[in-house]
């Protein structure tokens, strides 16, 4: 039996097995063999001498087939050898990851365990993804996650054939990337004096402990290169014009009221702090965007937020009102859309495609090539697709993994409940009622890890997996068939890797929420009610206003 996650398109088992010898040879084009060796690092495989593309007796032979689609591959395991055919380096990498799953779970350890029989069952597999965008969103703003956690997440995405890391670098609670053009961003905006410990909508209490950190531009360059080598595209996000407390703490003159003072927010929720939409703000952001793009190296997509903006300060500012009227715009919402279009034009000049949350679509006409993430439900996603925008499915239910997996006080504190593994596995990114034209606009889907209640890497593991395994299944394979049966074997791989995932039967004793503010409050924020309200908000004239407070 072959238990693979995500499940391949075609699997033909055959009698027998192939035994690998650590240190064996891999032959083929260097770009492809390098990807296979990276996936099977525990075997310490070697490339052919002198970079030769053929080597007699090679354990694995890798061939390029230009007729295969991007990321597609085929693997044939016989008792004599393994043959991989791939269309590109990503396909070769995924072939290697499939071979890794065919091996004993010890293949997911960092070093070979003595005495392991490195055998893989004979099989022929043909595989290709359903969607081009298979991702994870990681918020490093609310709680800073250091570089080691980001690199580890990239490795785990590659294991699951997920290929986008949406990195949320700035929010009210912290700015998380170095800027040489505007150094106060990381010198002031990267830390806060304390952090709230209150439950959602609970009485405010604080821990009294400073919190902060940021990634240097060199870190960002390393993250970008590391991700590319593992088939992952980093999608940076600088969320504007709202969620701007950290920016304005550093540069208050960029606010709608330049005389106002700001602090990096020490509580969760939304601040009315908003950037000015005037040309000086666009110039400021253009410089920062350019720094990030240059550091990452290749940035085909750049997220600019556009969500949860309180536009009251724009409406009350005489200068901003005069500027809006000079542009022939009737409302602050139209100015919001215009501001985001300007930023999208800036990004286009840097070779990037803009990505926004769905409020940006509702507020007005976006640049035509802007990608929309409908977090408030697939209804607004359909409207964006019908208007000609590519979309990436990101609905709160079931793809916000800051929601608890059970309505139980034994869960660690979460914003609300529940989003289960089964909920994720049952999600269809392309609802059957959509027209072919609308369906063709769906690039894929991603899960969201907002970190208000994810303070460290252990909690990150707990929230991400195995729900992330289910997201990998539906975005790669296109359906959940076989997922539940394959999951137990896959969890043994995650055990070997050292992932502190949430067991299907519930948290381990040391993963439980404990008491007080660390304990989950079941039913306090039911996700079904949240989704109902969010859907309503997408039809309101003041759609940019924060939905949940």
Short mmCIF file of C-alpha atoms in Angstrom, two decimals:
data_model
loop_
_atom_site.label_atom_id
_atom_site.label_comp_id
_atom_site.label_asym_id
_atom_site.label_seq_id
_atom_site.Cartn_x
_atom_site.Cartn_y
_atom_site.Cartn_z
CA UNK A 1 0.00 0.00 0.00
CA UNK A 2 1.31 3.45 -0.95
CA UNK A 3 0.19 6.17 1.50
CA UNK A 4 1.21 9.48 -0.01
CA UNK A 5 0.18 13.05 0.90
CA UNK A 6 -0.71 14.75 -1.31
CA UNK A 7 -2.02 11.81 -3.31
CA UNK A 8 -0.67 11.44 -6.87
CA UNK A 9 -2.81 11.41 -9.99
CA UNK A 10 -1.82 7.89 -11.01
CA UNK A 11 -0.26 5.09 -8.94
CA UNK A 12 0.48 1.62 -10.34
CA UNK A 13 2.08 -0.64 -7.72
CA UNK A 14 4.34 -3.46 -8.90
CA UNK A 15 5.95 -6.46 -7.20
CA UNK A 16 9.28 -6.08 -5.43
CA UNK A 17 11.30 -3.22 -4.02
CA UNK A 18 14.46 -1.23 -4.62
CA UNK A 19 17.15 -0.90 -1.94
CA UNK A 20 19.03 2.40 -1.76
CA UNK A 21 22.59 2.59 -0.55
CA UNK A 22 23.48 5.84 1.21
CA UNK A 23 26.04 7.72 -0.86
CA UNK A 24 24.75 6.21 -4.12
CA UNK A 25 24.79 8.01 -7.46
CA UNK A 26 22.17 10.19 -9.14
CA UNK A 27 22.67 10.92 -12.81
CA UNK A 28 21.04 13.49 -15.06
CA UNK A 29 21.07 17.26 -15.66
CA UNK A 30 22.65 19.01 -12.67
CA UNK A 31 19.63 21.29 -12.08
CA UNK A 32 17.34 18.27 -11.78
CA UNK A 33 19.67 15.96 -9.87
CA UNK A 34 20.39 18.74 -7.38
CA UNK A 35 16.68 19.03 -6.64
CA UNK A 36 16.33 15.27 -6.10
CA UNK A 37 19.38 15.14 -3.83
CA UNK A 38 17.99 18.03 -1.79
CA UNK A 39 14.72 16.17 -1.21
CA UNK A 40 16.60 12.98 -0.25
CA UNK A 41 19.35 14.62 1.78
CA UNK A 42 19.28 11.89 4.43
CA UNK A 43 20.67 9.41 1.84
CA UNK A 44 23.68 11.64 1.07
CA UNK A 45 23.37 10.85 -2.64
CA UNK A 46 26.16 11.96 -4.97
CA UNK A 47 26.06 13.46 -8.42
CA UNK A 48 27.88 11.73 -11.26
CA UNK A 49 31.61 12.43 -11.48
CA UNK A 50 32.49 15.56 -13.41
CA UNK A 51 28.84 16.51 -13.68
CA UNK A 52 28.17 13.79 -16.25
CA UNK A 53 24.51 13.35 -17.10
CA UNK A 54 24.86 9.56 -17.36
CA UNK A 55 26.53 7.18 -14.95
CA UNK A 56 26.43 3.37 -15.17
CA UNK A 57 24.95 1.86 -12.06
CA UNK A 58 23.30 5.08 -10.83
CA UNK A 59 20.61 4.45 -8.24
CA UNK A 60 18.45 7.22 -9.68
CA UNK A 61 18.38 8.46 -13.25
CA UNK A 62 16.72 11.82 -13.85
CA UNK A 63 15.59 12.95 -17.30
CA UNK A 64 14.04 16.17 -18.54
CA UNK A 65 10.84 15.99 -20.59
CA UNK A 66 9.93 19.42 -21.94
CA UNK A 67 6.46 18.16 -22.80
CA UNK A 68 5.62 17.83 -19.13
CA UNK A 69 3.95 20.79 -17.47
CA UNK A 70 5.67 22.84 -14.80
CA UNK A 71 6.00 20.88 -11.51
CA UNK A 72 4.91 17.62 -13.18
CA UNK A 73 6.90 14.42 -12.88
CA UNK A 74 6.85 10.66 -13.23
CA UNK A 75 8.67 8.14 -11.01
CA UNK A 76 9.28 4.49 -11.81
CA UNK A 77 10.78 2.25 -9.13
CA UNK A 78 11.97 -1.19 -10.23
CA UNK A 79 14.11 -3.74 -8.36
CA UNK A 80 17.10 -2.51 -10.39
CA UNK A 81 16.88 1.30 -10.21
CA UNK A 82 14.70 4.42 -10.02
CA UNK A 83 13.86 6.54 -13.03
CA UNK A 84 12.52 10.09 -12.73
CA UNK A 85 11.16 12.17 -15.58
CA UNK A 86 10.45 15.83 -14.85
CA UNK A 87 9.55 18.95 -16.75
CA UNK A 88 11.60 21.26 -14.56
CA UNK A 89 13.54 21.45 -11.30
CA UNK A 90 10.34 21.76 -9.26
CA UNK A 91 9.03 18.55 -10.79
CA UNK A 92 12.29 16.79 -9.97
CA UNK A 93 12.11 18.11 -6.40
CA UNK A 94 8.56 16.79 -6.01
CA UNK A 95 9.59 13.44 -7.47
CA UNK A 96 12.28 13.33 -4.78
CA UNK A 97 9.72 14.20 -2.10
CA UNK A 98 7.50 11.37 -3.33
CA UNK A 99 10.43 8.95 -3.16
CA UNK A 100 11.11 10.20 0.36
CA UNK A 101 7.57 9.20 1.36
CA UNK A 102 8.04 5.77 -0.22
CA UNK A 103 11.02 5.17 2.08
CA UNK A 104 10.75 4.43 5.81
CA UNK A 105 9.72 7.38 8.01
CA UNK A 106 13.37 7.67 9.07
CA UNK A 107 13.91 9.45 5.72
CA UNK A 108 12.43 12.52 7.43
CA UNK A 109 15.16 12.66 10.06
CA UNK A 110 18.13 15.00 9.71
CA UNK A 111 20.64 12.14 9.64
CA UNK A 112 20.46 8.48 8.71
CA UNK A 113 19.58 6.12 11.54
CA UNK A 114 22.02 3.16 11.56
CA UNK A 115 20.39 -0.10 10.60
CA UNK A 116 17.56 1.46 8.55
CA UNK A 117 16.62 -0.59 5.50
CA UNK A 118 16.35 2.08 2.82
CA UNK A 119 13.90 0.26 0.57
CA UNK A 120 11.10 1.68 -1.58
CA UNK A 121 8.29 -0.44 -3.06
CA UNK A 122 8.22 -0.87 -6.82
CA UNK A 123 5.68 1.48 -8.34
CA UNK A 124 4.98 3.76 -11.28
CA UNK A 125 3.63 7.23 -10.41
CA UNK A 126 2.54 10.03 -12.71
CA UNK A 127 1.73 13.32 -11.07
CA UNK A 128 1.03 17.01 -11.59
CA UNK A 129 -0.72 19.66 -9.49
CA UNK A 130 -4.28 20.83 -9.92
CA UNK A 131 -3.46 24.43 -8.92
CA UNK A 132 -0.41 26.61 -9.49
CA UNK A 133 -0.82 28.43 -6.14
CA UNK A 134 -0.58 26.10 -3.14
CA UNK A 135 0.41 28.14 -0.17
CA UNK A 136 0.71 29.17 3.43
CA UNK A 137 0.43 32.61 4.94
CA UNK A 138 2.76 33.25 7.89
CA UNK A 139 2.29 36.36 10.04
CA UNK A 140 5.62 37.38 11.60
CA UNK A 141 4.27 40.74 12.75
CA UNK A 142 1.93 39.98 15.66
CA UNK A 143 4.50 37.63 17.17
CA UNK A 144 7.91 37.80 15.57
CA UNK A 145 9.13 34.45 14.29
CA UNK A 146 12.90 34.32 13.75
CA UNK A 147 14.60 33.20 10.59
CA UNK A 148 15.00 29.58 11.75
CA UNK A 149 11.21 29.22 11.95
CA UNK A 150 10.72 30.72 8.50
CA UNK A 151 13.32 28.40 6.95
CA UNK A 152 11.78 25.40 8.71
CA UNK A 153 8.35 26.36 7.39
CA UNK A 154 9.80 26.49 3.87
CA UNK A 155 11.17 22.97 4.30
CA UNK A 156 7.79 21.71 5.48
CA UNK A 157 6.01 23.39 2.58
CA UNK A 158 8.36 21.62 0.16
CA UNK A 159 7.67 18.27 1.87
CA UNK A 160 3.97 18.80 1.13
CA UNK A 161 4.45 20.14 -2.42
CA UNK A 162 3.24 23.58 -1.32
CA UNK A 163 4.89 26.34 -3.32
CA UNK A 164 3.96 29.77 -1.92
CA UNK A 165 5.02 31.38 1.37
CA UNK A 166 3.02 34.55 1.93
CA UNK A 167 5.12 36.42 4.50
CA UNK A 168 3.16 39.06 6.43
CA UNK A 169 5.95 41.50 7.33
CA UNK A 170 4.13 44.54 8.72
CA UNK A 171 1.07 45.29 10.81
CA UNK A 172 -0.05 47.48 13.71
CA UNK A 173 1.83 45.26 16.16
CA UNK A 174 5.24 45.35 14.49
CA UNK A 175 7.36 46.10 11.43
CA UNK A 176 9.56 43.09 10.69
CA UNK A 177 12.12 43.92 7.99
CA UNK A 178 15.19 46.12 7.91
CA UNK A 179 15.03 49.29 5.82
CA UNK A 180 18.19 51.16 4.96
CA UNK A 181 16.20 53.90 3.24
CA UNK A 182 14.01 54.49 6.32
CA UNK A 183 15.83 52.88 9.27
CA UNK A 184 13.36 54.06 11.92
CA UNK A 185 11.01 51.42 10.57
CA UNK A 186 13.08 48.67 12.15
CA UNK A 187 14.68 50.75 14.89
CA UNK A 188 11.32 51.91 16.31
CA UNK A 189 8.58 49.96 14.54
CA UNK A 190 9.96 46.48 15.23
CA UNK A 191 9.21 46.30 18.96
CA UNK A 192 6.46 47.01 21.46
CA UNK A 193 6.63 47.54 25.21
CA UNK A 194 4.18 44.78 26.10
CA UNK A 195 1.59 42.41 24.67
CA UNK A 196 -2.02 41.83 25.58
CA UNK A 197 -2.93 38.52 27.16
CA UNK A 198 -6.70 39.01 26.90
CA UNK A 199 -9.08 36.72 25.09
CA UNK A 200 -10.81 38.04 21.99
CA UNK A 201 -13.07 40.93 23.10
CA UNK A 202 -12.04 40.22 26.70
CA UNK A 203 -10.91 42.66 29.35
CA UNK A 204 -7.50 44.02 28.44
CA UNK A 205 -4.55 42.60 30.39
CA UNK A 206 -0.89 42.81 29.49
CA UNK A 207 2.21 40.74 30.11
CA UNK A 208 4.58 43.65 30.76
CA UNK A 209 7.27 42.02 28.60
CA UNK A 210 8.84 43.81 25.60
CA UNK A 211 8.46 41.94 22.32
CA UNK A 212 10.23 42.53 19.04
CA UNK A 213 12.56 41.49 16.27
CA UNK A 214 13.04 41.93 12.54
CA UNK A 215 14.62 40.23 9.56
CA UNK A 216 17.61 42.00 8.05
CA UNK A 217 17.76 42.45 4.31
CA UNK A 218 20.49 39.80 4.30
CA UNK A 219 18.09 37.46 6.13
CA UNK A 220 15.49 38.19 3.49
CA UNK A 221 17.98 37.40 0.72
CA UNK A 222 18.79 34.10 2.43
CA UNK A 223 15.11 33.26 2.87
CA UNK A 224 14.43 34.00 -0.80
CA UNK A 225 17.31 31.86 -2.06
CA UNK A 226 16.51 29.03 0.34
CA UNK A 227 12.88 29.05 -0.77
CA UNK A 228 13.67 29.07 -4.50
CA UNK A 229 15.92 26.03 -4.09
CA UNK A 230 12.93 24.20 -2.60
CA UNK A 231 10.34 25.23 -5.16
CA UNK A 232 8.78 27.90 -2.92
CA UNK A 233 8.03 31.47 -3.99
CA UNK A 234 8.09 34.05 -1.20
CA UNK A 235 5.22 36.55 -1.43
CA UNK A 236 6.08 39.50 0.87
CA UNK A 237 3.27 41.58 2.33
CA UNK A 238 3.43 45.18 3.51
CA UNK A 239 -0.17 45.80 4.58
CA UNK A 240 -1.32 49.36 3.76
CA UNK A 241 -2.90 51.90 4.07
CA UNK A 242 -4.47 50.57 7.30
CA UNK A 243 -2.75 48.36 9.89
CA UNK A 244 -0.18 51.17 9.98
CA UNK A 245 0.55 51.82 13.67
CA UNK A 246 4.11 50.48 13.49
CA UNK A 247 4.92 52.56 10.40
CA UNK A 248 3.44 55.69 11.95
CA UNK A 249 5.25 55.14 15.25
CA UNK A 250 8.44 55.53 13.21
CA UNK A 251 7.30 58.16 10.69
CA UNK A 252 4.18 59.96 12.01
CA UNK A 253 4.27 62.55 9.21
CA UNK A 254 2.99 59.83 6.86
CA UNK A 255 -0.32 59.67 8.71
CA UNK A 256 -3.61 61.24 7.73
CA UNK A 257 -3.08 63.57 10.70
CA UNK A 258 0.65 64.38 10.70
CA UNK A 259 0.41 65.94 14.16
CA UNK A 260 -0.89 62.75 15.79
CA UNK A 261 1.43 60.51 17.77
CA UNK A 262 1.44 56.74 17.43
CA UNK A 263 2.84 53.69 19.21
CA UNK A 264 3.36 50.14 18.04
CA UNK A 265 0.11 48.52 19.06
CA UNK A 266 0.28 46.32 22.18
CA UNK A 267 -3.19 44.79 21.79
CA UNK A 268 -4.85 42.71 19.11
CA UNK A 269 -7.64 43.95 16.88
CA UNK A 270 -7.65 46.93 14.56
CA UNK A 271 -6.32 50.46 14.95
CA UNK A 272 -7.81 53.47 13.12
CA UNK A 273 -4.23 54.51 12.30
CA UNK A 274 -3.99 54.95 8.54
CA UNK A 275 -1.40 56.21 6.12
CA UNK A 276 -2.04 59.33 4.09
CA UNK A 277 -2.82 58.59 0.42
CA UNK A 278 -0.79 61.62 -0.74
CA UNK A 279 2.07 61.26 -3.26
CA UNK A 280 4.74 61.43 -0.55
CA UNK A 281 3.42 58.21 0.98
CA UNK A 282 3.54 56.48 -2.39
CA UNK A 283 7.16 57.58 -2.83
CA UNK A 284 8.02 56.30 0.66
CA UNK A 285 6.45 52.91 0.00
CA UNK A 286 8.02 52.67 -3.44
CA UNK A 287 11.47 52.95 -1.86
CA UNK A 288 10.67 50.31 0.76
CA UNK A 289 9.15 47.95 -1.79
CA UNK A 290 12.27 48.26 -3.94
CA UNK A 291 14.48 47.31 -0.99
CA UNK A 292 12.44 44.19 -0.29
CA UNK A 293 12.32 43.13 -3.94
CA UNK A 294 16.06 43.63 -4.36
CA UNK A 295 16.78 41.63 -1.20
CA UNK A 296 14.52 38.67 -2.06
CA UNK A 297 15.92 38.49 -5.58
CA UNK A 298 12.82 37.32 -7.45
CA UNK A 299 9.41 38.61 -6.44
CA UNK A 300 6.71 37.73 -8.98
CA UNK A 301 4.01 38.64 -6.43
CA UNK A 302 3.90 41.36 -3.77
CA UNK A 303 0.97 41.71 -1.35
CA UNK A 304 -0.10 45.24 -0.38
CA UNK A 305 -3.04 44.43 1.90
CA UNK A 306 -5.80 46.99 1.49
CA UNK A 307 -7.93 45.38 4.21
CA UNK A 308 -9.70 46.66 7.31
CA UNK A 309 -9.11 50.37 6.77
CA UNK A 310 -10.92 53.04 8.79
CA UNK A 311 -11.17 55.93 6.32
CA UNK A 312 -12.55 58.50 8.80
CA UNK A 313 -9.27 60.43 9.03
CA UNK A 314 -9.15 60.75 5.26
CA UNK A 315 -12.67 62.17 5.25
CA UNK A 316 -11.88 64.69 8.03
CA UNK A 317 -8.58 65.91 6.53
CA UNK A 318 -8.94 69.07 4.46
CA UNK A 319 -5.69 68.33 2.61
CA UNK A 320 -6.67 64.76 1.71
CA UNK A 321 -10.19 65.84 0.74
CA UNK A 322 -8.78 68.51 -1.57
CA UNK A 323 -6.41 65.95 -3.08
CA UNK A 324 -9.28 63.50 -3.63
CA UNK A 325 -11.39 66.17 -5.30
CA UNK A 326 -8.47 67.17 -7.54
CA UNK A 327 -8.46 63.58 -8.83
CA UNK A 328 -12.19 63.73 -9.57
CA UNK A 329 -13.03 61.10 -6.96
CA UNK A 330 -16.29 61.27 -5.03
CA UNK A 331 -15.60 59.20 -1.91
CA UNK A 332 -12.74 58.08 0.36
CA UNK A 333 -13.41 54.51 -0.81
CA UNK A 334 -12.61 55.56 -4.38
CA UNK A 335 -9.41 57.17 -3.12
CA UNK A 336 -8.57 53.91 -1.32
CA UNK A 337 -8.84 52.07 -4.64
CA UNK A 338 -6.80 54.74 -6.43
CA UNK A 339 -4.03 54.53 -3.80
CA UNK A 340 -3.76 50.77 -4.24
CA UNK A 341 -3.71 51.10 -8.02
CA UNK A 342 -0.79 53.52 -7.74
CA UNK A 343 1.10 51.04 -5.59
CA UNK A 344 0.30 48.25 -8.05
CA UNK A 345 1.77 50.40 -10.82
CA UNK A 346 4.92 50.90 -8.71
CA UNK A 347 5.19 47.15 -8.24
CA UNK A 348 4.67 46.49 -11.93
CA UNK A 349 7.69 48.67 -12.56
CA UNK A 350 9.64 46.38 -10.23
CA UNK A 351 8.47 43.28 -12.09
CA UNK A 352 5.88 42.28 -9.46
CA UNK A 353 2.18 41.55 -9.61
CA UNK A 354 0.14 43.14 -6.82
CA UNK A 355 -1.95 40.99 -4.47
CA UNK A 356 -4.68 42.39 -2.19
CA UNK A 357 -7.28 41.27 0.33
CA UNK A 358 -10.87 41.42 -0.89
CA UNK A 359 -11.77 44.82 0.63
CA UNK A 360 -9.48 46.36 -1.99
CA UNK A 361 -11.61 44.82 -4.74
CA UNK A 362 -14.89 45.95 -3.17
CA UNK A 363 -13.73 49.55 -2.67
CA UNK A 364 -13.16 50.27 -6.33
CA UNK A 365 -11.53 49.38 -9.61
CA UNK A 366 -8.14 47.71 -9.21
CA UNK A 367 -5.39 47.36 -11.74
CA UNK A 368 -6.53 44.54 -14.03
CA UNK A 369 -3.67 42.15 -13.19
CA UNK A 370 -4.09 42.46 -9.41
CA UNK A 371 -4.71 39.16 -7.63
CA UNK A 372 -7.49 39.15 -5.02
CA UNK A 373 -7.53 37.04 -1.86
CA UNK A 374 -11.18 36.66 -0.75
CA UNK A 375 -10.75 36.08 2.98
CA UNK A 376 -14.37 37.03 3.73
CA UNK A 377 -15.78 34.16 1.70
CA UNK A 378 -16.02 32.72 -1.78
CA UNK A 379 -19.01 34.95 -2.63
CA UNK A 380 -16.82 38.02 -2.95
CA UNK A 381 -14.23 35.77 -4.57
CA UNK A 382 -16.70 34.93 -7.30
CA UNK A 383 -17.46 38.60 -7.86
CA UNK A 384 -13.74 39.34 -8.21
CA UNK A 385 -13.30 36.43 -10.62
CA UNK A 386 -16.30 37.57 -12.67
CA UNK A 387 -14.71 41.02 -12.88
CA UNK A 388 -11.63 39.45 -14.45
CA UNK A 389 -9.29 39.14 -11.46
CA UNK A 390 -7.31 36.04 -10.66
CA UNK A 391 -8.05 34.91 -7.11
CA UNK A 392 -6.44 32.77 -4.42
CA UNK A 393 -8.99 31.20 -2.07
CA UNK A 394 -8.34 32.27 1.54
CA UNK A 395 -11.71 32.16 3.38
CA UNK A 396 -11.71 32.33 7.17
CA UNK A 397 -13.62 29.04 7.17
CA UNK A 398 -11.89 26.70 6.71
CA UNK A 399 -8.48 28.23 5.96
CA UNK A 400 -7.77 30.42 9.00
CA UNK A 401 -5.68 28.18 11.21
CA UNK A 402 -5.71 30.61 14.15
CA UNK A 403 -9.13 29.09 14.88
CA UNK A 404 -9.13 26.10 17.25
CA UNK A 405 -9.56 22.57 15.98
CA UNK A 406 -12.09 21.67 18.66
CA UNK A 407 -14.56 23.55 20.84
CA UNK A 408 -12.81 22.39 23.98
CA UNK A 409 -11.22 24.17 26.96
CA UNK A 410 -8.30 21.76 26.58
CA UNK A 411 -7.26 23.54 23.39
CA UNK A 412 -4.64 26.27 23.68
CA UNK A 413 -6.18 29.73 23.37
CA UNK A 414 -7.42 30.56 19.86
CA UNK A 415 -9.48 33.36 18.35
CA UNK A 416 -12.51 31.08 17.98
CA UNK A 417 -13.65 27.62 16.92
CA UNK A 418 -13.72 25.37 15.00
CA UNK A 419 -11.72 24.54 11.89
CA UNK A 420 -10.93 20.83 11.73
CA UNK A 421 -8.74 18.72 9.49
CA UNK A 422 -11.91 17.31 7.95
CA UNK A 423 -13.22 20.83 7.27
CA UNK A 424 -10.06 21.67 5.33
CA UNK A 425 -10.09 18.39 3.42
CA UNK A 426 -13.72 19.00 2.38
CA UNK A 427 -13.06 22.51 1.03
CA UNK A 428 -13.52 23.05 -2.72
CA UNK A 429 -11.60 26.10 -4.03
CA UNK A 430 -13.77 26.12 -7.18
CA UNK A 431 -17.45 25.84 -6.18
CA UNK A 432 -19.39 23.78 -8.74
CA UNK A 433 -21.86 26.63 -9.35
CA UNK A 434 -19.16 28.86 -10.85
CA UNK A 435 -19.02 29.38 -14.60
CA UNK A 436 -16.00 28.02 -16.52
CA UNK A 437 -14.71 31.57 -16.92
CA UNK A 438 -14.94 32.23 -13.17
CA UNK A 439 -13.41 28.85 -12.34
CA UNK A 440 -10.50 29.58 -14.65
CA UNK A 441 -9.59 32.58 -12.50
CA UNK A 442 -8.86 30.47 -9.40
CA UNK A 443 -5.09 30.15 -9.07
CA UNK A 444 -5.36 28.00 -5.97
CA UNK A 445 -5.64 28.36 -2.20
CA UNK A 446 -3.58 28.90 0.91
CA UNK A 447 -3.98 28.53 4.68
CA UNK A 448 -3.49 31.51 7.00
CA UNK A 449 -1.43 31.48 10.20
CA UNK A 450 -2.18 34.73 12.01
CA UNK A 451 0.03 34.79 15.07
CA UNK A 452 -1.79 36.81 17.73
CA UNK A 453 -2.07 33.51 19.59
CA UNK A 454 0.93 31.76 18.05
CA UNK A 455 3.83 33.02 20.19
CA UNK A 456 6.49 30.46 19.18
CA UNK A 457 7.52 27.65 16.86
CA UNK A 458 5.95 24.87 18.91
CA UNK A 459 2.54 26.53 18.74
CA UNK A 460 3.12 27.18 15.04
CA UNK A 461 3.57 23.44 14.46
CA UNK A 462 0.39 22.72 16.43
CA UNK A 463 -1.71 25.13 14.41
CA UNK A 464 -0.26 24.32 10.98
CA UNK A 465 -0.23 20.53 10.91
CA UNK A 466 -1.98 18.29 10.02
CA UNK A 467 -4.49 20.85 8.72
CA UNK A 468 -1.78 22.01 6.32
CA UNK A 469 -1.52 18.43 5.05
CA UNK A 470 -5.19 18.60 4.09
CA UNK A 471 -4.66 21.90 2.25
CA UNK A 472 -1.78 20.28 0.35
CA UNK A 473 -4.08 17.42 -0.63
CA UNK A 474 -6.88 19.58 -2.02
CA UNK A 475 -4.62 22.03 -3.87
CA UNK A 476 -2.36 19.40 -5.41
CA UNK A 477 -4.63 16.39 -5.86
CA UNK A 478 -7.89 18.29 -6.20
CA UNK A 479 -9.93 16.01 -3.95
CA UNK A 480 -9.78 14.43 -0.51
CA UNK A 481 -10.15 10.79 -1.60
CA UNK A 482 -7.59 8.66 0.21
CA UNK A 483 -6.43 11.45 2.50
CA UNK A 484 -7.86 10.12 5.77
CA UNK A 485 -6.45 6.65 5.10
CA UNK A 486 -2.99 8.03 4.27
CA UNK A 487 -2.79 10.43 7.23
CA UNK A 488 -1.63 8.00 9.97
CA UNK A 489 1.43 6.96 7.95
CA UNK A 490 2.15 10.59 7.15
CA UNK A 491 1.99 11.59 10.82
CA UNK A 492 4.74 9.06 11.51
CA UNK A 493 6.87 11.00 9.00
CA UNK A 494 6.11 14.25 10.81
CA UNK A 495 7.08 12.53 14.06
CA UNK A 496 10.44 11.64 12.55
CA UNK A 497 10.84 15.20 11.27
CA UNK A 498 10.17 16.56 14.76
CA UNK A 499 6.93 18.37 13.97
CA UNK A 500 4.83 18.98 17.09
CA UNK A 501 1.52 18.73 15.25
CA UNK A 502 -1.89 18.44 16.86
CA UNK A 503 -2.82 14.73 17.13
CA UNK A 504 -6.12 13.85 15.49
CA UNK A 505 -7.51 12.66 18.83
CA UNK A 506 -6.66 15.91 20.61
CA UNK A 507 -3.76 17.74 22.23
CA UNK A 508 -1.05 15.94 24.16
CA UNK A 509 -0.91 16.86 27.86
CA UNK A 510 1.81 19.47 27.32
CA UNK A 511 -0.05 20.97 24.36
CA UNK A 512 -3.17 21.81 26.35
CA UNK A 513 -4.11 25.37 27.04
CA UNK A 514 -3.65 25.34 30.79
CA UNK A 515 -5.54 27.93 32.78
CA UNK A 516 -6.63 31.55 32.57
CA UNK A 517 -5.65 33.46 29.46
CA UNK A 518 -3.91 30.42 27.96
CA UNK A 519 -7.09 28.36 27.99
CA UNK A 520 -9.45 28.36 25.03
CA UNK A 521 -13.00 29.65 25.51
CA UNK A 522 -15.26 27.33 23.47
CA UNK A 523 -18.10 28.99 21.61
CA UNK A 524 -17.02 32.56 22.33
CA UNK A 525 -16.34 33.24 18.62
CA UNK A 526 -18.16 30.65 16.45
CA UNK A 527 -16.68 30.60 12.98
CA UNK A 528 -20.06 30.06 11.26
CA UNK A 529 -21.37 33.32 12.71
CA UNK A 530 -18.14 35.07 11.76
CA UNK A 531 -18.52 33.95 8.15
CA UNK A 532 -22.14 35.11 8.02
CA UNK A 533 -21.17 38.60 9.18
CA UNK A 534 -18.14 38.77 6.90
CA UNK A 535 -20.26 37.89 3.88
CA UNK A 536 -22.67 40.69 4.76
CA UNK A 537 -19.79 43.14 5.06
CA UNK A 538 -18.67 42.48 1.48
CA UNK A 539 -21.93 44.03 0.24
CA UNK A 540 -21.80 47.18 2.40
CA UNK A 541 -20.77 50.56 1.07
CA UNK A 542 -18.21 50.98 3.85
CA UNK A 543 -16.70 47.57 3.18
CA UNK A 544 -13.16 48.62 4.01
CA UNK A 545 -14.08 49.32 7.66
CA UNK A 546 -12.81 46.62 10.03
CA UNK A 547 -15.18 43.72 10.31
CA UNK A 548 -14.34 42.22 13.68
CA UNK A 549 -12.97 45.12 15.71
#
